[in-house]
Amino acid sequence: MKQSKLLIHTYRETPRDADVVSQQLMMRAGMIHKLAAGIYDYLPLALRSIRKFEDIVREELAKDGCQELLMPTVQPRELWDESGRWQFYGKELLRFQDRKDADFCLGPTHEEVVTDIIRKIVTSYKQLPLNVFQIQTKFRDEIRPRFGLMRGREFIMKDGYSFHVDDADADREYWKMFEAYKRIFGRLGVKFRPVEADGGAIGGSFTHEFHVLAESGEDAILSCDSCEYTSNAEKTEAPPLKFGYASEPVGELQRAHFHTPGIVSMEEQAKAFKLALDHASKFYLYRVTKGGAVSDVGVVLRSDHEPNPVKLKNLLGAEQIELTPIAEAEKRAGAPSGFIGPVDLDVPTYVDRSLEGAFNLTCGANKEGDHHFGFKPDRDLTQFKGFHDLRMAVAGDACTRCAKGAYQSFRGIEVGQVFKLGTKYSTAMSCNYLDEGGASKPMVMGCYGIGITRTVAAVIEQGHDADGIIWPWPVAPFHVHLLSLDAANADVAAAAGRAERDLEAAGFEVLHDDREGVSPGVKFKDADLLGMPLRVVIGAKGLKDGTAEVRDRRTKQMERVPFDQLVAAIVRARDQIATAS
Ligand code: ATP
Ligand code: MG
């Protein structure tokens, strides 16, 4: 491919509205173009990488007998009413009406559509199991589209769905897809981890996310330094902790005469009582939606811990959970925030299990300027709902799965997810089959997603340096960037043209920078920015002794190679890259 004909414009400056490296580099390298918030054009270089990753996904899924199909982006409301998600999906679902005023949405995911297909075609256990997938454009009206392709509104996803006669078969397929994902991300040559993730409170469901490790990742991951346990921090089990003051005499609950309205933070509170932070408690009021009903519940934690609303949501089996608006919490407590406490508030109150056995705690007294001292949750709460794991685990916490390890923390970019759905959709949408005995049963389902465009961006988050992108071989837009320095020189042009043809004949994809009137400095800078794994330079100087210069983008190692040995040198360099990754 001649660069003079390529649809590309590169930029030296970092675009102002780009927050992460992948977005900055993809924009600077002329790979993507922003059309609207979270909506991008994929220009030729980007599309080459995207298509290569799609092919890797297709190849690996074909090995496991998955069948490709393609479903529409536009979906009718009726299906979403059947699953109940028209009501519950929220604003990420972009809804609109056609000329006949019928409701439609742009598909953020395709459980409803695929279930509709299967229920119409599959009737007997003999037709199961089935595993189908598509690679398709999704739309989610994200509240804050950002980070370029990593959190777009329109993006490309591989979504797969499987259908089974029972749980055991769905579990078998789940682990098969888990292994397929390890192969897919393994082939990219990126550092990734499968992590246990939150699957909500649907019975019979469980899930893993696959994360590419990167500082810019939006997710916190905790991983045991001794065993295999790796999980999304919103799901990581926190170990129970001993109450550190068990030898103190148990005090009665008393209202401290403590008129220091300025003291609102936990640190100030603990200091005023001459206590360590883990002797102070803190309190949150949450607004819970369950079965359509809305109510408030309280949560008590050690003041140096952070609450984990996902754990609370699952414990309660709630559909939605959010902090009670502060004005309403203050009204209910009759005290300003900072003095709101659980005693006398008379709401169902759940206490984090690290406070099991704790006493002599401080807490807000629901009166401005007052705190209680001597708080013992199981004794003093009118609606005590027990001790539960409700806090965020942190790095250094003891692992709950093995006796030895402690958690280490990482940041990750979620690039894929495998999900055992159970019968949530098949029951709601009557996707049934007849078993051997002729009984009608709901199919057990799994779903499996990979963010295609997000993964390509995540590859750049891991593979770059100050000069630009460093593509891993399997998804590089081209393998070799061939630069003709002094391209107007007929001898250089002829030698470079020959090199281009020879390399292409040997199966390499070559981007040939044949631009005339562009300085060597600019060509070198562009080559570093675009980041193809190998660079070959042919210039007037090399012509004299009949050599080209070959450079590895990652190691920056260079060698001079006689023209007639160029193909062999590139084969060698490719093999070296393959063994290094
Ligand atoms: P997130 O938690 O990041 O919003 P999700 O868990 O809602 O993602 P899934 O429903 O699991 O996403 O979708 C499957 C895959 O699609 C994700 O693992 C991710 O790689 C990709 N994906 C999801 N949302 C986006 C987005 N807004 N932009 C790009 N890729 C996305
Ligand atoms: Mg997900």
Coordinates of C-alpha atoms and ligand atoms in Angstrom, one line a residue:
M1 CA 0.0 0.0 0.0
K2 CA 1.4 3.4 -1.0
Q3 CA 1.2 5.9 1.8
S4 CA 0.8 8.7 -0.7
K5 CA -2.6 7.2 -1.6
L6 CA -3.7 6.3 2.0
L7 CA -6.6 8.2 3.5
I8 CA -4.6 9.5 6.5
H9 CA -3.6 12.7 8.1
T10 CA -1.2 12.7 11.1
Y11 CA -1.0 15.3 13.8
R12 CA 2.0 16.4 16.0
E13 CA 0.0 17.9 18.8
T14 CA -2.0 16.0 21.3
P15 CA -5.7 16.7 20.8
R16 CA -7.1 18.7 23.7
D17 CA -10.2 16.7 24.2
A18 CA -8.5 13.3 24.4
D19 CA -8.1 12.0 27.9
V20 CA -6.2 8.7 27.5
V21 CA -3.2 7.6 25.5
S22 CA -5.0 5.3 23.1
Q23 CA -7.4 8.0 22.2
Q24 CA -4.6 10.6 21.8
L25 CA -2.5 8.3 19.7
M26 CA -5.4 7.0 17.5
M27 CA -6.4 10.5 16.7
R28 CA -2.8 11.7 16.1
A29 CA -2.1 8.7 13.9
G30 CA -5.2 9.5 11.8
M31 CA -6.9 6.2 12.7
I32 CA -10.2 7.6 14.1
H33 CA -12.2 10.7 13.6
K34 CA -14.7 12.0 16.1
L35 CA -18.1 12.6 14.6
A36 CA -20.1 13.3 17.8
A37 CA -19.6 12.5 21.5
G38 CA -18.7 8.8 21.7
I39 CA -19.3 8.3 18.0
Y40 CA -16.2 7.7 15.7
D41 CA -15.3 7.1 12.1
Y42 CA -12.9 4.2 11.8
L43 CA -10.4 5.3 9.1
P44 CA -8.5 2.7 7.0
L45 CA -5.7 2.0 9.5
A46 CA -8.0 1.5 12.4
L47 CA -10.3 -0.7 10.4
R48 CA -7.4 -3.0 9.4
S49 CA -6.6 -3.6 13.1
I50 CA -10.3 -4.0 14.0
R51 CA -10.8 -6.6 11.2
K52 CA -7.7 -8.5 12.2
F53 CA -8.9 -8.8 15.8
E54 CA -12.4 -9.8 14.5
D55 CA -10.7 -12.6 12.4
I56 CA -8.8 -13.9 15.5
V57 CA -12.2 -14.0 17.4
R58 CA -13.8 -15.8 14.4
E59 CA -11.0 -18.3 14.1
E60 CA -11.0 -19.2 17.8
L61 CA -14.8 -19.4 18.1
A62 CA -15.0 -21.6 15.0
K63 CA -12.8 -24.1 16.8
D64 CA -15.5 -24.5 19.4
G65 CA -18.3 -24.9 16.8
C66 CA -19.9 -21.4 17.3
Q67 CA -22.0 -20.3 14.3
E68 CA -21.9 -16.7 13.1
L69 CA -25.1 -14.8 12.2
L70 CA -26.1 -11.2 12.1
M71 CA -29.0 -9.5 13.8
P72 CA -30.4 -6.1 13.2
T73 CA -29.3 -3.0 15.1
V74 CA -32.9 -1.7 15.3
Q75 CA -35.1 -3.7 17.6
P76 CA -38.9 -3.5 18.2
R77 CA -40.1 -2.6 21.7
E78 CA -42.4 -5.7 21.9
L79 CA -39.4 -8.0 22.6
W80 CA -38.1 -5.8 25.3
D81 CA -41.5 -5.7 26.9
E82 CA -41.5 -9.5 27.0
S83 CA -38.2 -9.5 28.9
G84 CA -39.2 -6.6 31.1
R85 CA -36.2 -4.6 30.1
W86 CA -38.0 -1.8 28.2
Q87 CA -39.0 -0.6 31.7
F88 CA -35.7 -1.4 33.5
Y89 CA -32.9 -0.7 31.1
G90 CA -32.6 3.0 31.8
K91 CA -31.4 5.8 29.6
E92 CA -28.6 3.9 27.9
L93 CA -31.3 2.4 25.7
L94 CA -31.8 4.8 22.9
R95 CA -35.5 4.6 22.1
F96 CA -37.3 6.2 19.1
Q97 CA -40.5 5.8 17.0
D98 CA -41.0 5.1 13.4
R99 CA -43.4 6.9 11.1
K100 CA -46.3 4.7 12.4
D101 CA -45.4 5.7 16.0
A102 CA -44.2 2.2 16.8
D103 CA -41.5 2.1 19.5
F104 CA -38.0 0.8 18.6
C105 CA -34.6 0.9 20.2
L106 CA -31.0 0.7 19.0
G107 CA -29.6 -2.6 20.3
P108 CA -27.2 -2.3 23.2
T109 CA -27.1 -6.1 23.4
H110 CA -29.2 -8.8 21.8
E111 CA -30.5 -11.3 24.3
E112 CA -34.1 -10.6 23.3
V113 CA -33.6 -10.9 19.6
V114 CA -31.5 -14.0 19.8
T115 CA -34.0 -15.7 22.2
D116 CA -36.8 -14.8 19.7
I117 CA -34.9 -16.5 16.9
I118 CA -34.1 -19.7 18.9
R119 CA -37.6 -20.1 20.3
K120 CA -39.0 -20.0 16.7
I121 CA -36.5 -22.6 15.3
V122 CA -35.6 -24.9 18.2
T123 CA -38.3 -27.2 19.7
S124 CA -36.5 -30.3 20.7
Y125 CA -33.6 -31.3 23.0
K126 CA -32.2 -33.0 19.8
Q127 CA -31.4 -29.5 18.4
L128 CA -29.4 -28.4 21.5
P129 CA -26.9 -27.2 22.5
L130 CA -26.4 -24.3 20.2
N131 CA -23.9 -21.4 20.3
V132 CA -24.3 -18.5 18.0
F133 CA -22.5 -15.2 17.7
Q134 CA -22.3 -12.0 15.7
I135 CA -19.9 -9.1 15.3
Q136 CA -21.9 -6.0 15.1
T137 CA -22.3 -2.4 15.9
K138 CA -23.9 -1.6 19.3
F139 CA -25.4 1.6 20.6
R140 CA -25.5 2.6 24.3
D141 CA -26.3 6.1 25.2
E142 CA -23.6 6.2 27.8
I143 CA -24.0 9.1 30.3
R144 CA -20.3 10.1 29.9
P145 CA -18.8 8.8 26.7
R146 CA -15.1 9.2 27.0
F147 CA -11.6 7.6 26.4
G148 CA -12.2 7.4 22.7
L149 CA -13.0 3.9 21.5
M150 CA -12.9 2.6 25.1
R151 CA -16.2 4.0 26.2
G152 CA -18.0 5.1 23.1
R153 CA -21.8 5.3 22.5
E154 CA -21.5 3.4 19.2
F155 CA -19.0 0.6 19.2
I156 CA -18.3 -2.9 17.8
M157 CA -19.0 -5.9 19.9
K158 CA -18.8 -9.6 19.5
D159 CA -21.8 -11.0 21.3
G160 CA -22.4 -14.7 21.6
Y161 CA -25.3 -16.7 23.1
S162 CA -25.6 -20.3 23.9
F163 CA -28.7 -22.5 24.6
H164 CA -28.8 -25.7 26.6
V165 CA -31.0 -28.4 28.0
D166 CA -29.7 -28.0 31.6
D167 CA -27.4 -26.2 34.0
A168 CA -24.6 -28.8 33.7
D169 CA -24.5 -28.4 29.9
A170 CA -24.6 -24.5 30.2
D171 CA -21.7 -24.7 32.7
R172 CA -19.7 -26.9 30.4
E173 CA -20.1 -24.4 27.6
Y174 CA -19.3 -21.5 29.9
W175 CA -15.9 -23.0 30.7
K176 CA -15.3 -23.7 27.0
M177 CA -15.9 -20.1 26.2
F178 CA -13.7 -19.1 29.1
E179 CA -10.9 -21.1 27.5
A180 CA -11.6 -19.6 24.1
Y181 CA -11.3 -16.1 25.6
K182 CA -8.0 -17.0 27.1
R183 CA -6.8 -18.1 23.6
I184 CA -8.2 -15.0 21.9
F185 CA -6.6 -12.5 24.3
G186 CA -3.5 -14.7 24.5
R187 CA -3.0 -14.3 20.7
L188 CA -3.0 -10.5 21.1
G189 CA 0.1 -10.7 23.2
V190 CA -1.3 -8.4 25.8
K191 CA -1.2 -8.8 29.6
F192 CA -4.7 -9.8 30.7
R193 CA -6.5 -11.5 33.6
P194 CA -9.9 -13.3 33.8
V195 CA -11.6 -11.9 36.9
E196 CA -14.6 -13.0 38.9
A197 CA -17.2 -10.3 38.5
D198 CA -20.6 -9.3 39.8
G199 CA -23.5 -11.0 38.0
G200 CA -26.2 -9.3 39.9
A201 CA -28.7 -11.2 41.9
I202 CA -30.2 -13.5 39.2
G203 CA -30.5 -17.0 40.5
G204 CA -28.1 -19.6 38.9
S205 CA -26.0 -17.0 37.2
F206 CA -22.3 -16.3 37.5
T207 CA -19.7 -14.4 35.4
H208 CA -16.1 -13.6 34.7
E209 CA -14.8 -10.5 33.0
F210 CA -11.6 -10.4 31.0
H211 CA -9.4 -7.4 31.7
V212 CA -6.4 -6.0 29.9
L213 CA -4.2 -4.6 32.7
A214 CA -3.5 -0.9 32.3
E215 CA -3.2 2.1 34.6
S216 CA -5.9 4.0 32.7
G217 CA -8.4 1.1 33.3
E218 CA -11.7 2.1 34.8
D219 CA -12.0 -1.0 37.0
A220 CA -10.2 -1.9 40.2
I221 CA -9.1 -5.5 40.3
L222 CA -7.8 -7.4 43.4
S223 CA -5.7 -10.5 42.9
C224 CA -4.3 -12.8 45.6
D225 CA -0.5 -12.9 45.7
S226 CA -0.6 -16.6 46.6
C227 CA -3.6 -18.3 45.0
E228 CA -5.6 -17.8 41.8
Y229 CA -8.4 -15.7 43.2
T230 CA -8.7 -12.6 41.1
S231 CA -11.9 -10.5 41.1
N232 CA -13.4 -7.2 40.3
A233 CA -13.0 -5.1 43.5
E234 CA -16.8 -4.5 43.4
K235 CA -17.2 -8.2 44.0
T236 CA -14.0 -9.2 46.0
E237 CA -14.8 -10.8 49.3
A238 CA -13.5 -8.8 52.3
P239 CA -12.1 -10.9 55.1
P240 CA -13.7 -10.6 58.6
L241 CA -11.5 -8.6 60.9
K242 CA -11.1 -8.9 64.7
F243 CA -12.3 -6.0 66.8
G244 CA -9.1 -4.6 68.2
Y245 CA -10.2 -3.4 71.6
A246 CA -11.8 -6.6 73.0
S247 CA -10.2 -6.1 76.4
E248 CA -11.9 -2.8 77.1
P249 CA -14.9 -2.8 79.5
V250 CA -18.2 -2.5 77.5
G251 CA -19.6 1.0 77.9
E252 CA -23.3 2.0 77.8
L253 CA -24.5 4.0 74.9
Q254 CA -24.3 7.6 75.9
R255 CA -24.7 10.9 74.3
A256 CA -21.4 12.6 74.4
H257 CA -21.8 16.2 75.3
F258 CA -19.8 17.2 72.5
H259 CA -20.8 20.6 71.0
T260 CA -18.3 21.0 68.3
P261 CA -20.3 21.5 65.2
G262 CA -17.2 21.8 63.1
I263 CA -16.3 18.2 63.7
V264 CA -17.9 16.3 60.9
S265 CA -15.2 14.1 59.3
M266 CA -14.4 10.7 60.7
E267 CA -10.8 11.7 61.3
E268 CA -11.8 14.7 63.4
Q269 CA -14.3 12.6 65.3
A270 CA -11.8 9.9 66.1
K271 CA -9.3 12.5 67.2
A272 CA -11.8 14.2 69.4
F273 CA -12.6 11.0 71.2
K274 CA -8.9 10.1 71.3
L275 CA -9.7 6.9 69.4
A276 CA -8.2 5.1 66.4
L277 CA -10.2 5.3 63.2
D278 CA -11.4 1.7 63.6
H279 CA -13.1 2.6 66.8
A280 CA -15.3 5.1 65.0
S281 CA -18.3 3.9 62.9
K282 CA -19.8 5.6 59.9
F283 CA -23.3 5.4 58.6
Y284 CA -24.9 5.5 55.1
L285 CA -28.5 5.7 54.1
Y286 CA -29.4 4.0 50.8
R287 CA -32.5 4.2 48.7
V288 CA -33.4 0.8 47.5
T289 CA -35.8 -0.2 44.7
K290 CA -37.0 -3.7 45.0
G291 CA -40.0 -5.2 43.2
G292 CA -40.9 -1.7 42.2
A293 CA -41.2 -0.5 45.8
V294 CA -38.8 2.2 47.1
S295 CA -37.5 2.3 50.7
D296 CA -34.5 3.3 52.7
V297 CA -32.0 1.0 54.5
G298 CA -29.0 1.9 56.7
V299 CA -25.4 0.5 56.5
V300 CA -22.9 0.8 59.4
L301 CA -19.2 0.4 58.7
R302 CA -15.9 1.0 60.4
S303 CA -15.0 4.6 59.6
D304 CA -11.8 3.7 57.7
H305 CA -13.7 1.4 55.3
E306 CA -15.6 2.2 52.1
P307 CA -19.0 0.8 51.5
N308 CA -19.7 -1.6 48.6
P309 CA -23.2 -0.9 47.2
V310 CA -23.0 -3.8 44.8
K311 CA -22.7 -6.2 47.8
L312 CA -25.7 -4.5 49.4
K313 CA -27.7 -4.7 46.2
N314 CA -27.1 -8.4 45.9
L315 CA -27.8 -9.0 49.6
L316 CA -31.1 -7.3 49.3
G317 CA -31.9 -8.8 45.9
A318 CA -32.7 -5.2 44.8
E319 CA -33.1 -3.9 41.3
Q320 CA -31.5 -0.6 42.0
I321 CA -29.6 1.1 44.8
E322 CA -28.4 4.7 45.3
L323 CA -27.5 6.9 48.2
T324 CA -30.6 8.6 49.7
P325 CA -30.5 12.3 48.7
I326 CA -28.6 14.1 51.4
A327 CA -31.4 16.6 52.0
E328 CA -33.9 13.8 52.6
A329 CA -31.4 12.0 54.9
E330 CA -30.9 15.1 56.9
K331 CA -34.6 15.7 57.2
R332 CA -35.2 12.1 58.4
A333 CA -32.4 12.3 61.0
G334 CA -33.2 15.9 62.1
A335 CA -29.5 16.6 61.9
P336 CA -27.0 17.8 59.3
S337 CA -24.8 15.4 57.5
G338 CA -21.8 14.6 59.7
F339 CA -24.1 14.0 62.7
I340 CA -26.5 11.5 61.1
G341 CA -26.3 8.1 62.9
P342 CA -28.0 4.7 63.0
V343 CA -29.4 4.7 66.6
D344 CA -33.0 5.8 66.9
L345 CA -33.3 6.2 63.1
D346 CA -35.5 3.1 62.9
V347 CA -34.6 1.9 59.5
P348 CA -33.5 -1.7 58.7
T349 CA -29.8 -1.5 59.3
Y350 CA -27.1 -3.8 57.9
V351 CA -23.7 -3.8 59.6
D352 CA -20.4 -4.7 58.0
R353 CA -19.0 -7.9 59.4
S354 CA -15.7 -6.3 60.5
L355 CA -17.8 -4.8 63.3
E356 CA -19.0 -8.1 64.6
G357 CA -18.2 -8.1 68.4
A358 CA -17.4 -4.4 68.3
F359 CA -18.5 -2.0 71.1
N360 CA -17.7 1.4 72.4
L361 CA -18.0 2.8 68.9
T362 CA -18.7 6.4 68.1
C363 CA -21.5 7.4 65.8
G364 CA -23.6 10.4 64.9
A365 CA -26.4 11.1 67.4
N366 CA -28.9 12.7 65.0
K367 CA -28.5 16.0 66.7
E368 CA -26.3 18.8 65.4
G369 CA -23.0 18.8 67.3
D370 CA -23.6 15.5 69.1
H371 CA -22.1 12.1 68.8
H372 CA -22.8 8.9 70.7
F373 CA -20.1 7.0 72.4
G374 CA -20.5 3.4 73.5
F375 CA -22.4 2.2 70.4
K376 CA -22.7 -1.5 70.1
P377 CA -24.6 -2.3 66.8
D378 CA -26.3 -5.6 67.7
R379 CA -27.5 -4.1 71.0
D380 CA -28.4 -0.6 70.1
L381 CA -30.1 -0.8 66.7
T382 CA -33.9 -1.1 66.7
Q383 CA -33.9 -2.9 63.3
F384 CA -30.6 -4.7 63.4
K385 CA -30.3 -6.9 60.2
G386 CA -27.1 -8.7 61.0
F387 CA -23.4 -8.6 60.1
H388 CA -22.6 -9.0 56.4
D389 CA -19.7 -8.5 54.0
L390 CA -20.6 -4.9 52.9
R391 CA -17.3 -3.1 52.5
M392 CA -14.8 -2.7 49.6
A393 CA -11.9 -5.1 50.1
V394 CA -8.5 -3.4 49.7
A395 CA -4.9 -4.2 48.8
G396 CA -3.3 -5.9 51.8
D397 CA -6.5 -7.6 53.0
A398 CA -6.0 -11.3 53.7
C399 CA -7.4 -13.5 50.9
T400 CA -10.6 -15.2 51.7
R401 CA -9.9 -18.2 49.5
C402 CA -6.6 -19.3 50.7
A403 CA -4.8 -19.3 54.1
K404 CA -1.7 -17.6 53.0
G405 CA -2.2 -14.7 50.5
A406 CA -3.0 -11.0 50.6
Y407 CA -4.7 -9.0 47.9
Q408 CA -2.7 -6.9 45.4
S409 CA -4.5 -4.2 43.4
F410 CA -4.4 -3.6 39.6
R411 CA -6.3 -1.4 37.2
G412 CA -8.0 -3.1 34.3
I413 CA -10.0 -2.4 31.1
E414 CA -12.9 -4.8 30.7
V415 CA -12.5 -6.2 27.2
G416 CA -14.8 -9.2 27.5
Q417 CA -17.3 -11.0 29.7
V418 CA -18.6 -14.5 29.9
F419 CA -22.0 -14.8 31.7
K420 CA -24.1 -17.7 32.7
L421 CA -27.6 -16.3 32.4
G422 CA -29.6 -19.3 33.6
T423 CA -33.3 -19.1 32.5
K424 CA -33.9 -15.4 33.0
Y425 CA -34.7 -14.7 29.4
S426 CA -36.0 -18.1 28.3
T427 CA -38.6 -18.1 31.1
A428 CA -39.7 -14.5 30.4
M429 CA -39.9 -15.1 26.7
S430 CA -41.1 -18.8 26.6
C431 CA -38.0 -20.1 24.9
N432 CA -38.7 -23.8 25.7
Y433 CA -37.8 -27.2 24.3
L434 CA -39.3 -30.7 24.7
D435 CA -37.1 -33.1 26.6
E436 CA -36.8 -36.8 25.9
G437 CA -39.9 -37.5 27.9
G438 CA -41.9 -34.9 26.0
A439 CA -42.0 -32.3 28.9
S440 CA -41.6 -28.6 28.0
K441 CA -38.7 -26.9 29.8
P442 CA -37.0 -23.5 29.5
M443 CA -33.6 -23.5 27.9
V444 CA -30.6 -22.6 30.0
M445 CA -28.6 -19.7 28.5
G446 CA -25.2 -18.2 28.5
C447 CA -23.9 -15.0 26.9
Y448 CA -20.4 -14.0 25.9
G449 CA -19.3 -10.5 24.9
I450 CA -16.0 -9.0 23.6
G451 CA -15.6 -5.3 23.0
I452 CA -13.9 -5.4 19.6
T453 CA -13.1 -1.7 19.3
R454 CA -12.4 -1.3 23.0
T455 CA -9.9 -4.2 22.8
V456 CA -8.0 -2.5 20.0
A457 CA -7.7 0.7 22.1
A458 CA -6.7 -1.4 25.1
V459 CA -3.9 -2.9 23.1
I460 CA -2.5 0.6 22.5
E461 CA -2.9 1.5 26.2
Q462 CA -0.5 -1.3 26.9
G463 CA 1.7 -0.9 23.8
H464 CA 3.1 2.6 23.3
D465 CA 6.0 4.8 24.2
A466 CA 6.6 8.6 24.1
D467 CA 6.9 8.5 20.3
G468 CA 3.7 6.6 19.5
I469 CA 2.0 3.2 19.2
I470 CA 3.9 -0.1 19.4
W471 CA 1.6 -2.6 17.7
P472 CA 1.8 -6.3 18.5
W473 CA 2.2 -8.2 15.3
P474 CA -1.3 -9.9 15.2
V475 CA -3.3 -6.7 15.0
A476 CA -0.8 -4.2 13.5
P477 CA -2.5 -2.5 10.5
F478 CA 0.6 -3.4 8.5
H479 CA 3.6 -5.5 9.4
V480 CA 6.3 -3.4 7.8
H481 CA 6.6 0.3 7.3
L482 CA 8.9 0.9 4.4
L483 CA 10.3 4.4 4.1
S484 CA 11.8 5.7 0.9
L485 CA 14.0 8.6 1.9
D486 CA 14.4 10.9 -1.1
A487 CA 11.6 9.3 -3.0
A488 CA 12.0 11.6 -5.9
N489 CA 15.3 9.9 -6.7
A490 CA 14.5 7.4 -9.4
D491 CA 17.0 4.8 -8.1
V492 CA 15.6 5.0 -4.5
A493 CA 12.0 4.7 -5.9
A494 CA 13.0 1.6 -8.0
A495 CA 14.8 -0.1 -5.1
A496 CA 11.9 0.6 -2.7
G497 CA 9.3 -0.5 -5.2
R498 CA 11.2 -3.8 -5.5
A499 CA 11.4 -4.2 -1.8
E500 CA 7.7 -3.6 -1.5
R501 CA 6.8 -6.2 -4.1
D502 CA 9.2 -8.8 -2.7
L503 CA 7.9 -8.4 0.9
E504 CA 4.3 -8.6 -0.2
A505 CA 5.0 -11.6 -2.3
A506 CA 6.5 -13.2 0.9
G507 CA 3.1 -12.5 2.6
F508 CA 4.0 -9.4 4.5
E509 CA 1.7 -6.4 4.7
V510 CA 3.7 -3.3 3.7
L511 CA 2.9 0.3 4.1
H512 CA 5.2 2.1 1.7
D513 CA 5.9 5.8 2.6
D514 CA 6.6 6.9 -1.0
R515 CA 5.7 10.5 -0.4
E516 CA 7.8 12.9 -2.3
G517 CA 8.9 16.2 -0.8
V518 CA 8.5 15.0 2.8
S519 CA 11.6 15.2 4.9
P520 CA 13.2 12.1 6.4
G521 CA 12.6 13.5 9.9
V522 CA 8.8 13.7 9.3
K523 CA 8.8 10.2 7.8
F524 CA 10.7 8.8 10.9
K525 CA 8.3 10.6 13.3
D526 CA 5.2 9.3 11.4
A527 CA 6.6 5.7 11.4
D528 CA 7.1 5.9 15.2
L529 CA 3.7 7.3 15.7
L530 CA 1.9 4.7 13.5
G531 CA 3.9 2.0 15.3
M532 CA 4.2 -0.9 12.7
P533 CA 6.3 -3.6 14.2
L534 CA 9.1 -3.3 11.7
R535 CA 10.5 -0.3 9.8
V536 CA 12.6 -0.6 6.6
V537 CA 14.5 2.4 5.4
I538 CA 15.8 2.8 1.9
G539 CA 17.7 6.0 1.0
A540 CA 20.3 7.3 -1.3
K541 CA 23.1 6.5 1.2
G542 CA 22.1 2.8 1.4
L543 CA 21.8 2.6 -2.3
K544 CA 25.6 3.0 -2.6
D545 CA 26.4 -0.2 -0.7
G546 CA 23.1 -1.9 -1.6
T547 CA 21.6 -2.1 1.9
A548 CA 18.4 -1.2 3.7
E549 CA 18.1 -0.5 7.4
V550 CA 15.7 -2.7 9.4
R551 CA 14.5 -1.5 12.8
D552 CA 12.3 -3.2 15.4
R553 CA 9.8 -0.7 16.7
R554 CA 9.7 -2.2 20.2
T555 CA 13.4 -2.8 20.9
K556 CA 14.6 -0.1 18.6
Q557 CA 17.3 -2.5 17.5
M558 CA 18.7 -1.8 14.0
E559 CA 20.6 -3.8 11.4
R560 CA 21.8 -3.1 7.9
V561 CA 20.7 -5.7 5.4
P562 CA 21.8 -6.2 1.8
F563 CA 18.8 -5.8 -0.5
D564 CA 18.8 -9.4 -1.7
Q565 CA 18.6 -10.6 1.9
L566 CA 15.8 -8.2 3.0
V567 CA 13.0 -10.8 2.9
A568 CA 15.0 -13.3 5.0
A569 CA 15.9 -10.6 7.5
I570 CA 12.2 -9.6 7.9
V571 CA 11.2 -13.3 8.3
R572 CA 13.9 -13.5 11.1
A573 CA 12.7 -10.3 12.7
R574 CA 9.1 -11.5 12.7
D575 CA 10.0 -14.8 14.3
Q576 CA 12.0 -13.0 17.0
I577 CA 9.0 -10.7 17.7
A578 CA 6.8 -13.8 17.9
T579 CA 9.0 -15.6 20.5
A580 CA 9.4 -12.4 22.5
S581 CA 5.7 -11.9 23.1
Ligands
ATP1 P1 -18.9 -1.5 31.2 O1 -19.0 -2.1 32.6 O2 -17.5 -1.1 30.8 O3 -19.8 -0.4 30.9 P2 -20.5 -3.7 30.4 O4 -20.1 -4.7 31.4 O5 -21.7 -2.9 30.5 O6 -19.3 -2.7 30.2 P3 -21.1 -5.8 28.5 O7 -22.5 -5.7 28.5 O8 -20.4 -6.9 29.3 O9 -20.4 -4.4 28.9 O10 -20.5 -5.8 27.0 C1 -19.6 -6.7 26.5 C2 -18.3 -5.9 26.2 O11 -18.5 -4.8 25.3 C3 -17.6 -5.3 27.4 O12 -16.8 -6.3 28.0 C4 -16.7 -4.2 26.7 O13 -15.5 -4.8 26.2 C5 -17.6 -3.8 25.5 N1 -18.2 -2.5 25.8 C6 -19.3 -2.3 26.7 N2 -19.6 -1.0 26.7 C7 -18.8 -0.4 25.8 C8 -18.6 1.0 25.4 N3 -19.4 2.0 25.9 N4 -17.7 1.3 24.5 C9 -16.9 0.3 24.0 N5 -17.0 -1.0 24.4 C10 -17.9 -1.3 25.3
MG2 MG -19.5 -6.5 31.2

